[in-house]
CSV table of C-alpha atoms in Angstrom, one decimal:
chain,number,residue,atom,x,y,z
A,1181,UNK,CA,-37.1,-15.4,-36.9
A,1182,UNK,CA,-36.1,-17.6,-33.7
A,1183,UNK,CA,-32.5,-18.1,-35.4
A,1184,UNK,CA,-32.5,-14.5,-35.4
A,1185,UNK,CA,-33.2,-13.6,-32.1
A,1186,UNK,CA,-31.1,-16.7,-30.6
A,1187,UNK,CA,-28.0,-15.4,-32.9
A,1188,UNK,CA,-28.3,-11.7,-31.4
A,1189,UNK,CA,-28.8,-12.9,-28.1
A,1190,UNK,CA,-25.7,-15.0,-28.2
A,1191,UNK,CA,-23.8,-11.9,-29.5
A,1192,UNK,CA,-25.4,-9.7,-26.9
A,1193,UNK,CA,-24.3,-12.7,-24.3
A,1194,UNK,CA,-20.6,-12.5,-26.0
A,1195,UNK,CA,-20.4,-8.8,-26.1
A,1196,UNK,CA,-21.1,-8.3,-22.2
A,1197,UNK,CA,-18.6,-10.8,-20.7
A,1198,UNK,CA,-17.1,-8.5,-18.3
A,1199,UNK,CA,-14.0,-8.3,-19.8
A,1200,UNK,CA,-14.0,-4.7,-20.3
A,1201,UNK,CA,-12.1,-3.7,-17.6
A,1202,UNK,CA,-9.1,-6.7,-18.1
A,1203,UNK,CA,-5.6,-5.7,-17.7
A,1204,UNK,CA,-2.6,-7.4,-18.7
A,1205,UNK,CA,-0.6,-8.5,-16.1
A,1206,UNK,CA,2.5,-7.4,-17.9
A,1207,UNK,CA,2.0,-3.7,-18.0
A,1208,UNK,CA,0.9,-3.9,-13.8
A,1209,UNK,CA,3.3,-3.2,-11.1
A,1210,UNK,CA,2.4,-4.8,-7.6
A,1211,UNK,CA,2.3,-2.8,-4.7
A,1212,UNK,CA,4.4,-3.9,-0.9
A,1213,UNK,CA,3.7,-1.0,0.5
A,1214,UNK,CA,2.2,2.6,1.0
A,1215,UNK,CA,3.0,5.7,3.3
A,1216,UNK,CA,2.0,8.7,3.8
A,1217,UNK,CA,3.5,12.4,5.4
A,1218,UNK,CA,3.7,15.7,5.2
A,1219,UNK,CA,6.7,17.6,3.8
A,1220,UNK,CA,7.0,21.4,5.5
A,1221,UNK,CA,4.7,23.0,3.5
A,1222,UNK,CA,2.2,20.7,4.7
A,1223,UNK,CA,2.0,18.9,1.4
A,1224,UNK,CA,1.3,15.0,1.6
A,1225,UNK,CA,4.0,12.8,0.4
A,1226,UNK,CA,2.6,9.6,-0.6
A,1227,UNK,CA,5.5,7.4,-0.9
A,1228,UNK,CA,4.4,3.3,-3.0
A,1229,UNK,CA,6.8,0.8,-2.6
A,1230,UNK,CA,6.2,-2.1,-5.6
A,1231,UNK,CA,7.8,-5.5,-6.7
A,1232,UNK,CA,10.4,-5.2,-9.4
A,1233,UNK,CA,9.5,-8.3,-11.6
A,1234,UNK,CA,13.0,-10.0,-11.8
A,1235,UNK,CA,14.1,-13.5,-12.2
A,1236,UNK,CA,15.8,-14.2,-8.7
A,1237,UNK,CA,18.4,-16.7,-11.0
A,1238,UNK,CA,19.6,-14.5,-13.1
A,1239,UNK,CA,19.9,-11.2,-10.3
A,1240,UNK,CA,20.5,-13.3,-6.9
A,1241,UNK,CA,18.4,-13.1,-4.0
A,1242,UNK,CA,20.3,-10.0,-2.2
A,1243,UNK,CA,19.5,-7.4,-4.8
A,1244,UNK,CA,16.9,-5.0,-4.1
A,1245,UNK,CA,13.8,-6.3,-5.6
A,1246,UNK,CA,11.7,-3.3,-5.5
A,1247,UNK,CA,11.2,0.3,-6.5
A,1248,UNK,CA,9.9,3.3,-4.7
A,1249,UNK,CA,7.9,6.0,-6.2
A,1250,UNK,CA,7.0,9.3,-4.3
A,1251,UNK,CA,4.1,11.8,-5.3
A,1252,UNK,CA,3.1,15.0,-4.0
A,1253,UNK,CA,-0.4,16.7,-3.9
A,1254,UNK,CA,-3.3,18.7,-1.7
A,1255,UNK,CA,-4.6,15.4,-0.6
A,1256,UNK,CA,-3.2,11.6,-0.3
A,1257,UNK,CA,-5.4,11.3,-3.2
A,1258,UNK,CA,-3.8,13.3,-5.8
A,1259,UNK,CA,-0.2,12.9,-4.5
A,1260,UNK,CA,-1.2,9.1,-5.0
A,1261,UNK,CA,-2.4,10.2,-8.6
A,1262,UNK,CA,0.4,11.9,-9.4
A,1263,UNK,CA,2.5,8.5,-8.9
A,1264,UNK,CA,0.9,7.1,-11.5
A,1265,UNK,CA,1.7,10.0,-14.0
A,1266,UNK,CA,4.5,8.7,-14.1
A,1267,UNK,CA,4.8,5.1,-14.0
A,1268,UNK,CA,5.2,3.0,-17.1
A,1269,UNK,CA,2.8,0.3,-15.2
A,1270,UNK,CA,-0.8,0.4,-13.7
A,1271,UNK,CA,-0.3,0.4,-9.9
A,1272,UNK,CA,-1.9,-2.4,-8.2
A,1273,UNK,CA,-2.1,-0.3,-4.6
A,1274,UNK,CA,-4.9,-3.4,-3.0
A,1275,UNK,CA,-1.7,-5.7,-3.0
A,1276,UNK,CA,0.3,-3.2,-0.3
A,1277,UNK,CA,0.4,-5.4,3.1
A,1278,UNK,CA,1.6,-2.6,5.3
A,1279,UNK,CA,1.0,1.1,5.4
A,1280,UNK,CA,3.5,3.5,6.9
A,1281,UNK,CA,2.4,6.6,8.5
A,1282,UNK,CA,4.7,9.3,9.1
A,1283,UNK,CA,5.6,10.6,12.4
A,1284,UNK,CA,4.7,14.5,11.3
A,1285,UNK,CA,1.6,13.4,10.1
A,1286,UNK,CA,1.2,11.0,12.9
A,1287,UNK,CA,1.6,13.9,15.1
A,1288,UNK,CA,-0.9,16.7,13.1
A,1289,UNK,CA,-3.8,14.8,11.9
A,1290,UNK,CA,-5.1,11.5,11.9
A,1291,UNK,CA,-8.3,12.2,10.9
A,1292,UNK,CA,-7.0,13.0,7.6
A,1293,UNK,CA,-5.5,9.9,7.4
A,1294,UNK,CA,-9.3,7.8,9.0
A,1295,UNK,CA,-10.9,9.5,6.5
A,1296,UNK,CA,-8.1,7.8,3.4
A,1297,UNK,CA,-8.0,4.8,4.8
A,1298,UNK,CA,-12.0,4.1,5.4
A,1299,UNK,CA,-12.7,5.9,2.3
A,1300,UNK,CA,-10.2,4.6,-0.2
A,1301,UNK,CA,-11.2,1.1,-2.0
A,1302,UNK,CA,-7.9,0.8,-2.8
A,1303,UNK,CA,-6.3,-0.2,0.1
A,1304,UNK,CA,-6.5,-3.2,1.9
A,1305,UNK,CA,-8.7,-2.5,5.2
A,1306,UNK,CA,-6.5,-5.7,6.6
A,1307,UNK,CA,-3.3,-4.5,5.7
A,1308,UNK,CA,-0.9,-3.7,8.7
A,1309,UNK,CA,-0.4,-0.1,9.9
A,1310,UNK,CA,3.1,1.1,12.0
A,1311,UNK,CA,4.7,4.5,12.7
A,1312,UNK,CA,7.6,5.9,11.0
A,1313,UNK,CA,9.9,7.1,13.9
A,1314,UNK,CA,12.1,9.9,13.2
A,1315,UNK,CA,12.9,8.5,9.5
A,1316,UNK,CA,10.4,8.8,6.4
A,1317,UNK,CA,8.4,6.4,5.1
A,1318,UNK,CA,11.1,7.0,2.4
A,1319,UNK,CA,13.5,5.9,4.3
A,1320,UNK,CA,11.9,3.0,5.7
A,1321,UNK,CA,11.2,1.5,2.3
A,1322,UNK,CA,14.7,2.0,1.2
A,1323,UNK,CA,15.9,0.2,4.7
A,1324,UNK,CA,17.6,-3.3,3.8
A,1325,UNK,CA,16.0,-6.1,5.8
A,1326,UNK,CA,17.3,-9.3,6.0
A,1327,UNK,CA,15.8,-12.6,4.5
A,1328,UNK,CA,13.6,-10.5,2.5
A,1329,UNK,CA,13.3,-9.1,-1.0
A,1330,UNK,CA,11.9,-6.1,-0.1
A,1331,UNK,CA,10.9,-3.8,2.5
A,1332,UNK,CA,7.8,-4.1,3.2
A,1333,UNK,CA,7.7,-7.6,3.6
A,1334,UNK,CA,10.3,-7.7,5.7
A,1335,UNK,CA,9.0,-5.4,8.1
A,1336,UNK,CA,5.8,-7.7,8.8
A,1337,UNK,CA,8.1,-10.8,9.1
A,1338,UNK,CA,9.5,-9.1,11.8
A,1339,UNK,CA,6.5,-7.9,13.6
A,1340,UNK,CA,4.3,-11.1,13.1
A,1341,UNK,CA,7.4,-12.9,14.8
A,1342,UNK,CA,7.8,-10.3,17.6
A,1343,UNK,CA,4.3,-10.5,18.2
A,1344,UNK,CA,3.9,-14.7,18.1
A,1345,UNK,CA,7.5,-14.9,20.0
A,1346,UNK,CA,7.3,-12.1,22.4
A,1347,UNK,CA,4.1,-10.0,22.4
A,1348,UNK,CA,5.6,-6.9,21.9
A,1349,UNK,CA,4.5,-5.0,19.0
A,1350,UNK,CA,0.9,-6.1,18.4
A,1351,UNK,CA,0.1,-6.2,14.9
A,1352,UNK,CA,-2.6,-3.4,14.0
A,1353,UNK,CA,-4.5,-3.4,10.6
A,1354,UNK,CA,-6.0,-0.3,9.1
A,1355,UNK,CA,-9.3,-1.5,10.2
A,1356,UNK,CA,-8.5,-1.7,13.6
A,1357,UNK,CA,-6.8,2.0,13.9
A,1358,UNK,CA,-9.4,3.7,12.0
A,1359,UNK,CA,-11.9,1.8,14.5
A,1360,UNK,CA,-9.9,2.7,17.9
A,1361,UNK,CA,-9.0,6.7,16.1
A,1362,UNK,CA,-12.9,7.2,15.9
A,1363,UNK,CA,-14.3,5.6,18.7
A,1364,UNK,CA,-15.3,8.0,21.6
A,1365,UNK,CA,-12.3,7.1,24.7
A,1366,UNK,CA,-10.3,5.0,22.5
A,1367,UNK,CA,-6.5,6.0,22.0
A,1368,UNK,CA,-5.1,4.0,18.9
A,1369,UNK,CA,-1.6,2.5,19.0
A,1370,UNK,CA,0.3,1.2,16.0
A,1371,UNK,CA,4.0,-0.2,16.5
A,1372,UNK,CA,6.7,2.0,15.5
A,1373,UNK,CA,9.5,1.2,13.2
A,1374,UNK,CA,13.2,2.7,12.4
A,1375,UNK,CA,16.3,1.6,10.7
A,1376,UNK,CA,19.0,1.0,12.8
């Protein structure tokens, strides 16, 4: 009888590993980078930069090494749903290091936006915010940037060494801009970026 119950135990033990919720690392894309703006139907454009899994031997180093995928919707939440329609991956979004605001959303309603980014597990609270400035998020993932394989990563190369060499463009996390947006006498500021 103790046989028994040790033997269904260890197969209860077995059964509730926590691997339920594994996912093979093959069929994931990882994410650089997220934005978000409004098209003129005040629409939200949710734009998700990831890695394109290559071998940098076989492609060399100054191919693009990433792929942008834009989705539309009523909120940041179903245009960010309506990526993954269709991508042949599951989006890992918690991997994006930067998020990219646009400047007509930037300019309509960032409460919107605090109530995304403090509400949304996926996204990195420490992840760096900036400004699109008079280009799309679009467009700033698709920017070249040099000694970079993408984007996104690029971009924070050049901020965290503008900020270390100079102490011009402070680097601001989501955290921080949510913090400043909804404390009482606070203005926020995020750094602005552009292609050139």
């Amino acid at each position: 009888m103790q046989q028994t119950w040790a033997v269904i135990l260890v197969l209860l033990m077995l059964l509730s590993s926590g691997c339920g919720t594994m996912t093979d690392v093959e069929r994931t894309a990882v994410g650089a980078g997220l934005g978000v703006d409004l098209d003129n139907e005040n629409n939200v454009l949710f734009y998700a930069q990831f890695n394109r899994p290559v071998n940098v031997q076989e492609t060399g180093a100054n191919e693009a090494q990433s792929e942008v995928f834009t989705g539309r919707g009523k909120t940041p939440t179903q245009a960010a749903r309506n990526i993954t329609l269709v991508m042949p991956h599951l989006p890992l979004w918690s991997h994006a290091d930067i998020f990219v605001l646009g400047e007509k959303l930037a300019r309509t309603d960032l409460y919107y936006m605090a109530d995304f980014l403090s509400r949304n597990r996926n996204i990195r609270k420490n992840s760096f915010l900036v400004v699109a400035y008079k280009v799309s998020p679009y467009d700033i993932f698709h920017g070249e940037c040099p000694f970079a394989l993408c984007s996104s990563r690029g971009i924070i190369n050049i901020l965290r060494a503008q900020d270390k060499n100079f102490g011009v463009y402070p680097l601001v996390t989501s955290l921080e801009f949510v913090t400043k947006l909804l404390s009482y006498g606070i203005d926020p500021v995020a750094p602005q970026v552009t292609i050139v």
